[in-house]
XYZ file of N, CA and C in Angstrom:
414
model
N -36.431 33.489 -22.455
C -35.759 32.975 -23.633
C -36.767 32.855 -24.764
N -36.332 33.005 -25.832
C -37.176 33.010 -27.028
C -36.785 31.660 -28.346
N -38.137 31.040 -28.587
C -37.548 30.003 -28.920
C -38.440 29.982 -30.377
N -37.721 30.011 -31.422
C -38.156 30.514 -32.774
C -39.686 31.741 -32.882
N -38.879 32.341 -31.875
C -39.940 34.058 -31.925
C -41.029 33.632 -30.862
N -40.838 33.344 -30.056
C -41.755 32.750 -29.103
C -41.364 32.948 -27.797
N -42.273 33.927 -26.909
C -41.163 34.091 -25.451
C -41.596 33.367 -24.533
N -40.795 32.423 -23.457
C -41.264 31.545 -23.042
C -41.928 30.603 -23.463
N -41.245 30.140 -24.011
C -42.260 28.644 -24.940
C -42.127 27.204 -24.055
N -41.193 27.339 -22.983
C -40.730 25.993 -22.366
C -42.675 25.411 -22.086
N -43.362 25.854 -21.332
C -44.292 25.115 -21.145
C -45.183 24.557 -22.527
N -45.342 25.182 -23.594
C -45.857 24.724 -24.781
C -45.102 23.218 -25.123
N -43.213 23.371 -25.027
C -42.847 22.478 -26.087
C -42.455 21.413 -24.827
N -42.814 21.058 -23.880
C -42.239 20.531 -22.934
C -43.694 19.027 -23.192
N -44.093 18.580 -23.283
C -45.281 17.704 -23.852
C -44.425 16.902 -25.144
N -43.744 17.708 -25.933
C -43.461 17.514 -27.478
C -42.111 16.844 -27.370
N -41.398 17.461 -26.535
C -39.980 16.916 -26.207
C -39.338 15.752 -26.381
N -40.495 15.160 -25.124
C -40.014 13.446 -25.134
C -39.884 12.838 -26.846
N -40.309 13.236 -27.605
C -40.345 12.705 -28.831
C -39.726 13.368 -29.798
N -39.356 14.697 -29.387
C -38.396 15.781 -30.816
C -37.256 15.289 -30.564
N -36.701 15.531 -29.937
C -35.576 14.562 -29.312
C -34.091 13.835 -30.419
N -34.293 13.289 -30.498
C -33.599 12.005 -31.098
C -33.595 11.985 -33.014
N -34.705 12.539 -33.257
C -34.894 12.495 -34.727
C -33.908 13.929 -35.725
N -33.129 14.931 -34.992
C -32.474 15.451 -35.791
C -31.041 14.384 -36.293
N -30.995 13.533 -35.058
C -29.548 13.080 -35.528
C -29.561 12.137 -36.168
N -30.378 11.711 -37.413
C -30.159 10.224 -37.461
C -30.392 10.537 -39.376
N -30.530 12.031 -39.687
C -31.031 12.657 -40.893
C -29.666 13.262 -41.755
N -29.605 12.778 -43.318
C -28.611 13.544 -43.755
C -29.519 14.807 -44.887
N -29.110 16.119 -44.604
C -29.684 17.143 -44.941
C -29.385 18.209 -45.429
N -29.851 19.347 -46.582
C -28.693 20.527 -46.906
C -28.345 21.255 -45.781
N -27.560 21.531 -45.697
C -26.294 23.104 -45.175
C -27.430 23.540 -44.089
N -28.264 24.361 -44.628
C -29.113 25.360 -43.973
C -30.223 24.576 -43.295
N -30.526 24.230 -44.108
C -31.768 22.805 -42.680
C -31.099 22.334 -41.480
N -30.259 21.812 -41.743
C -29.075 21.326 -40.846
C -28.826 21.912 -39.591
N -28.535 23.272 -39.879
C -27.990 24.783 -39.384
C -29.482 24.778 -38.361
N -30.586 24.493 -39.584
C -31.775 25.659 -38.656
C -32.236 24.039 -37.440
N -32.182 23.190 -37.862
C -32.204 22.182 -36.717
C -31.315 22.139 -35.611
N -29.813 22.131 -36.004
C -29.604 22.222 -35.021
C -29.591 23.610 -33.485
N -29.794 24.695 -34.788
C -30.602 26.105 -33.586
C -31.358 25.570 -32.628
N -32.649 24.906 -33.951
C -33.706 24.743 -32.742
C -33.770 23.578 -31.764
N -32.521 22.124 -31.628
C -32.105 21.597 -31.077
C -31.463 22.499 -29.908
N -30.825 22.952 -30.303
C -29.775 23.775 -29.169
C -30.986 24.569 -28.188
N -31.616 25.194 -28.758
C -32.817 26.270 -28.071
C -33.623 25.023 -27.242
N -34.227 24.066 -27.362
C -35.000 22.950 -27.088
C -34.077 22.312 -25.829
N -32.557 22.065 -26.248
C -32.113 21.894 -24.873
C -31.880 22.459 -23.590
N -31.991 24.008 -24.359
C -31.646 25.109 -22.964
C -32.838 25.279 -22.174
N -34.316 25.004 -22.617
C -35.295 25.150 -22.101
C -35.639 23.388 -21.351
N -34.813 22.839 -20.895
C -35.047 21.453 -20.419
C -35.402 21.897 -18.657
N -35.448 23.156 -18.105
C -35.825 23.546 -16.696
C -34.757 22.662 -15.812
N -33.851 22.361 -15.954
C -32.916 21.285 -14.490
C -31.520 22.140 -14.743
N -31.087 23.185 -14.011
C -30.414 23.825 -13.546
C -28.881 22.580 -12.852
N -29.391 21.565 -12.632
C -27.867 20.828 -12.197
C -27.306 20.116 -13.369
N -27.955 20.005 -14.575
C -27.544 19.731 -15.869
C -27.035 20.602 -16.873
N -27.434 22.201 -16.556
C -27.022 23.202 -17.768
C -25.621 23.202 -17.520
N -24.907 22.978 -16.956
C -23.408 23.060 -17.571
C -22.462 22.008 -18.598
N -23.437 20.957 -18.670
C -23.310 20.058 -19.731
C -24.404 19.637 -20.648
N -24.965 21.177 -20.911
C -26.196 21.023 -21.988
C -25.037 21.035 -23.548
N -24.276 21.832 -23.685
C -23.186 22.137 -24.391
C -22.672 20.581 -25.085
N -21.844 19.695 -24.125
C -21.384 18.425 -24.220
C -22.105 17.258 -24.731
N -23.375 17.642 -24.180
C -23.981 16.772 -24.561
C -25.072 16.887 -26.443
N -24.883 18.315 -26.533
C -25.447 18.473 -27.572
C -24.234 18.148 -28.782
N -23.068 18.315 -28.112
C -21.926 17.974 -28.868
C -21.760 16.155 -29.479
N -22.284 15.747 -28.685
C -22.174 14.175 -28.515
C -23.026 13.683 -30.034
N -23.963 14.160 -29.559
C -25.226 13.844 -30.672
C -24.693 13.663 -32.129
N -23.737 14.513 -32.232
C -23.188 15.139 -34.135
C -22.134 13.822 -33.913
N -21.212 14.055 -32.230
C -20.051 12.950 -32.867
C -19.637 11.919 -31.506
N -20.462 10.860 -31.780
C -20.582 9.761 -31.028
C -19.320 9.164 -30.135
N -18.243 9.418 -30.549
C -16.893 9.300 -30.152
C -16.695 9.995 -28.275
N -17.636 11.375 -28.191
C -17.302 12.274 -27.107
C -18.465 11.726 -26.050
N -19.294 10.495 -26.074
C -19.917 10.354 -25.474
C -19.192 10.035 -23.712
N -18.072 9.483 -24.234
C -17.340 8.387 -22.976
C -16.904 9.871 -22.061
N -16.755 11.255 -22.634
C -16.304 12.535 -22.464
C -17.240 12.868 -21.369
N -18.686 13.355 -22.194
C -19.927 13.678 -21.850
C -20.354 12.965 -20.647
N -20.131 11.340 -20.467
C -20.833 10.975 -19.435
C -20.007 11.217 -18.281
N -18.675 11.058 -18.410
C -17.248 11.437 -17.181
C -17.495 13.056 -16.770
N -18.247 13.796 -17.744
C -18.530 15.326 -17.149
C -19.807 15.262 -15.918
N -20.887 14.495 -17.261
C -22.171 14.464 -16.110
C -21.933 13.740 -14.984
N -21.327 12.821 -14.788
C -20.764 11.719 -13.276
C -20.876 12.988 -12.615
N -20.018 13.966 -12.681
C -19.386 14.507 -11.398
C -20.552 15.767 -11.111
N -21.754 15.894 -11.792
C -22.439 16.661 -11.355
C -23.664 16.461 -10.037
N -23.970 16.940 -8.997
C -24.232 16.292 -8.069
C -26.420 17.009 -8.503
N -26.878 16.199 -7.951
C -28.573 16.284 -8.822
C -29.137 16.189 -7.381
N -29.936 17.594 -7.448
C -30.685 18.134 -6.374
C -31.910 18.317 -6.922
N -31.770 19.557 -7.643
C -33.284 19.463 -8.639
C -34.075 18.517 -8.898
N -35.599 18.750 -8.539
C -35.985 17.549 -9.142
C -36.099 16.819 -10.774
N -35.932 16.141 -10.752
C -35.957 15.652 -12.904
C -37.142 15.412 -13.470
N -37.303 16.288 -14.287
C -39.050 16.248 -14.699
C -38.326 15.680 -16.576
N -39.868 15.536 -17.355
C -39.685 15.098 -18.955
C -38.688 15.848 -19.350
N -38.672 17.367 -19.196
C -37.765 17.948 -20.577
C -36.452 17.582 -20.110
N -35.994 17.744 -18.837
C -34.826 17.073 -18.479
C -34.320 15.252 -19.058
N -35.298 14.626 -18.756
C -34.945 13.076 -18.895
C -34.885 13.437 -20.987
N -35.379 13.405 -21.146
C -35.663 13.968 -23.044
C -34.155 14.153 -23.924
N -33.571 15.017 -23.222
C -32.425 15.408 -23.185
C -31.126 14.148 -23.266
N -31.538 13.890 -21.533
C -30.623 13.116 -20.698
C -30.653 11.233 -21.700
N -31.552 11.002 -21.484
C -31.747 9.605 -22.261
C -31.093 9.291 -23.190
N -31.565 9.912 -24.501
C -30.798 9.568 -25.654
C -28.780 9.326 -24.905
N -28.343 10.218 -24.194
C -27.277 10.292 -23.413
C -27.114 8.654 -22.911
N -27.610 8.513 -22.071
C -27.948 7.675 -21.004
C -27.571 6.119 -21.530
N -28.611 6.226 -22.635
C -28.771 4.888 -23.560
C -27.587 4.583 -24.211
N -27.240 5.748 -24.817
C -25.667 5.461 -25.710
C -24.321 5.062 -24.510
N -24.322 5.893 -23.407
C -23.619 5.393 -22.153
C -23.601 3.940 -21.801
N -24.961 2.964 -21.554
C -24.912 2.010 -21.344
C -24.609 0.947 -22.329
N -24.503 1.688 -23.984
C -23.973 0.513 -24.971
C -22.457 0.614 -25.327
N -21.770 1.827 -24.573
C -20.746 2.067 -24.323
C -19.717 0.958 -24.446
N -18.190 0.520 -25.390
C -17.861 -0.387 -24.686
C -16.754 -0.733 -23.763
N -16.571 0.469 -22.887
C -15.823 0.773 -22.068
C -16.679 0.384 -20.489
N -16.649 -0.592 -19.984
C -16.937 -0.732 -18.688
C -17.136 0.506 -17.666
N -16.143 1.153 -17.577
C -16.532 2.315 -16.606
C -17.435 3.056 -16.612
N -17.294 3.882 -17.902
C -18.565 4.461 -18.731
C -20.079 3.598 -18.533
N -19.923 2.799 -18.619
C -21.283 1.924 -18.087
C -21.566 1.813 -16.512
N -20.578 1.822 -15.760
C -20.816 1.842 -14.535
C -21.464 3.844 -14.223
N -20.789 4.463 -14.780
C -20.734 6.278 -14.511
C -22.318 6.294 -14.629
N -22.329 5.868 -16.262
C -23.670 6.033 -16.796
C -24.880 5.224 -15.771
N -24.702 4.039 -15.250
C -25.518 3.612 -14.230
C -25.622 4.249 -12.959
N -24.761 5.066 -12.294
C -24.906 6.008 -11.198
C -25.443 7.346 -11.527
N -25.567 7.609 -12.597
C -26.505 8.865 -13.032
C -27.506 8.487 -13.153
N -27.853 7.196 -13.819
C -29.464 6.972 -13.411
C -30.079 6.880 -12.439
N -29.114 5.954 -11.380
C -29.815 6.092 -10.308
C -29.742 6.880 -9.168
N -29.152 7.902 -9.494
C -28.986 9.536 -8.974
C -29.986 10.449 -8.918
N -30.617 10.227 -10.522
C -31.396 11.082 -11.334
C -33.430 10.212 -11.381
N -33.482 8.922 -10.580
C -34.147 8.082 -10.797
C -34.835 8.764 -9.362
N -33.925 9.023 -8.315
C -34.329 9.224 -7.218
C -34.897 10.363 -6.871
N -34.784 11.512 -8.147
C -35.375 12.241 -7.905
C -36.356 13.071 -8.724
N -37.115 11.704 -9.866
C -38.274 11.843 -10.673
C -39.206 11.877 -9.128
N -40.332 13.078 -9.192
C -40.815 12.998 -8.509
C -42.436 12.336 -9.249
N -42.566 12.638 -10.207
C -43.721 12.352 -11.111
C -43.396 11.084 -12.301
N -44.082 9.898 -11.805
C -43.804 8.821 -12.530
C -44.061 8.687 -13.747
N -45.495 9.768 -14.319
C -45.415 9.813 -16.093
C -44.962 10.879 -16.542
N -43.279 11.228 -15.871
C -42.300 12.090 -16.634
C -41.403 10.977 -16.888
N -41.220 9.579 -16.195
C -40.199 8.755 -16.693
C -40.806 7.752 -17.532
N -42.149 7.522 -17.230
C -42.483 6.388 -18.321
C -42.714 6.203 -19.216
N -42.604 8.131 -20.356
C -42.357 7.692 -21.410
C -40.892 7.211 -22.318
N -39.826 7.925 -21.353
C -38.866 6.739 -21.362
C -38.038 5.436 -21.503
N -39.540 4.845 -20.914
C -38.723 3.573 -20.324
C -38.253 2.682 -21.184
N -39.043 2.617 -22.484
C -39.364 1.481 -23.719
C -37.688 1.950 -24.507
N -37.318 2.983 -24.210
C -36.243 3.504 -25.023
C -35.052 2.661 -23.666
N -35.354 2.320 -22.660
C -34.045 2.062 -21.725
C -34.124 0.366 -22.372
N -34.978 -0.092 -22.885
C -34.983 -1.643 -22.841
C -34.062 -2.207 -23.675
């Protein structure tokens, strides 16, 4: 995969992640900036390496623009079953998710969203892929 003219870039931007993250959505911007962020958002999520999450890389990038589809997004990810192990670019992704799930104010959705963590908790195999994380779960 090529990620703004770059082949194979996952190991370069996978360090950078935990922190690119979160800062396209919170910006109001022209047309075409907009456009070229969210490309390279979209490209940034497909290179997250966790194969039991790419079928709701889509949903969840959807969520980000409109906060409403989160209760959607997390009832999709529930039902995905997590074998792979979960390294940074995965949690990077998943979090911003995660966090908005648990301020949710639908009870269930908070319960869903708490069984994906600890689904996905069980199978960080490397503890400083979750701890830069953690300050964002508090």
């Amino acid at each position: 995969m090529h990620v703004m003219g770059l082949p194979h870039a996952r190991p370069s931007c996978c360090s950078f992640t935990p922190f690119g993250i979160p800062c396209p959505s919170g910006f109001v911007v022209p047309a075409q900036v907009k456009k070229a962020a969210w490309n390279a958002m979209s490209a940034a999520f497909k290179l997250n390496g966790n194969r039991d999450i790419e079928p709701c890389v889509a949903p969840m990038l959807s969520c980000i623009a409109r906060p409403s589809e989160v209760g959607d997004t997390i009832a999709k990810l529930s039902a995905t079953t997590f074998v792979q192990s979960v390294e940074a670019p995965a949690l990077a992704i998943m979090v911003p998710l995660l966090v908005r799930g648990m301020r949710h104010g639908e009870t269930p959705i908070k319960r869903k969203t708490a069984v994906i963590i600890a689904n996905m908790a069980k199978l960080v195999n490397n503890p400083s892929d979750a701890t830069v994380f953690l300050p964002r779960c508090g």
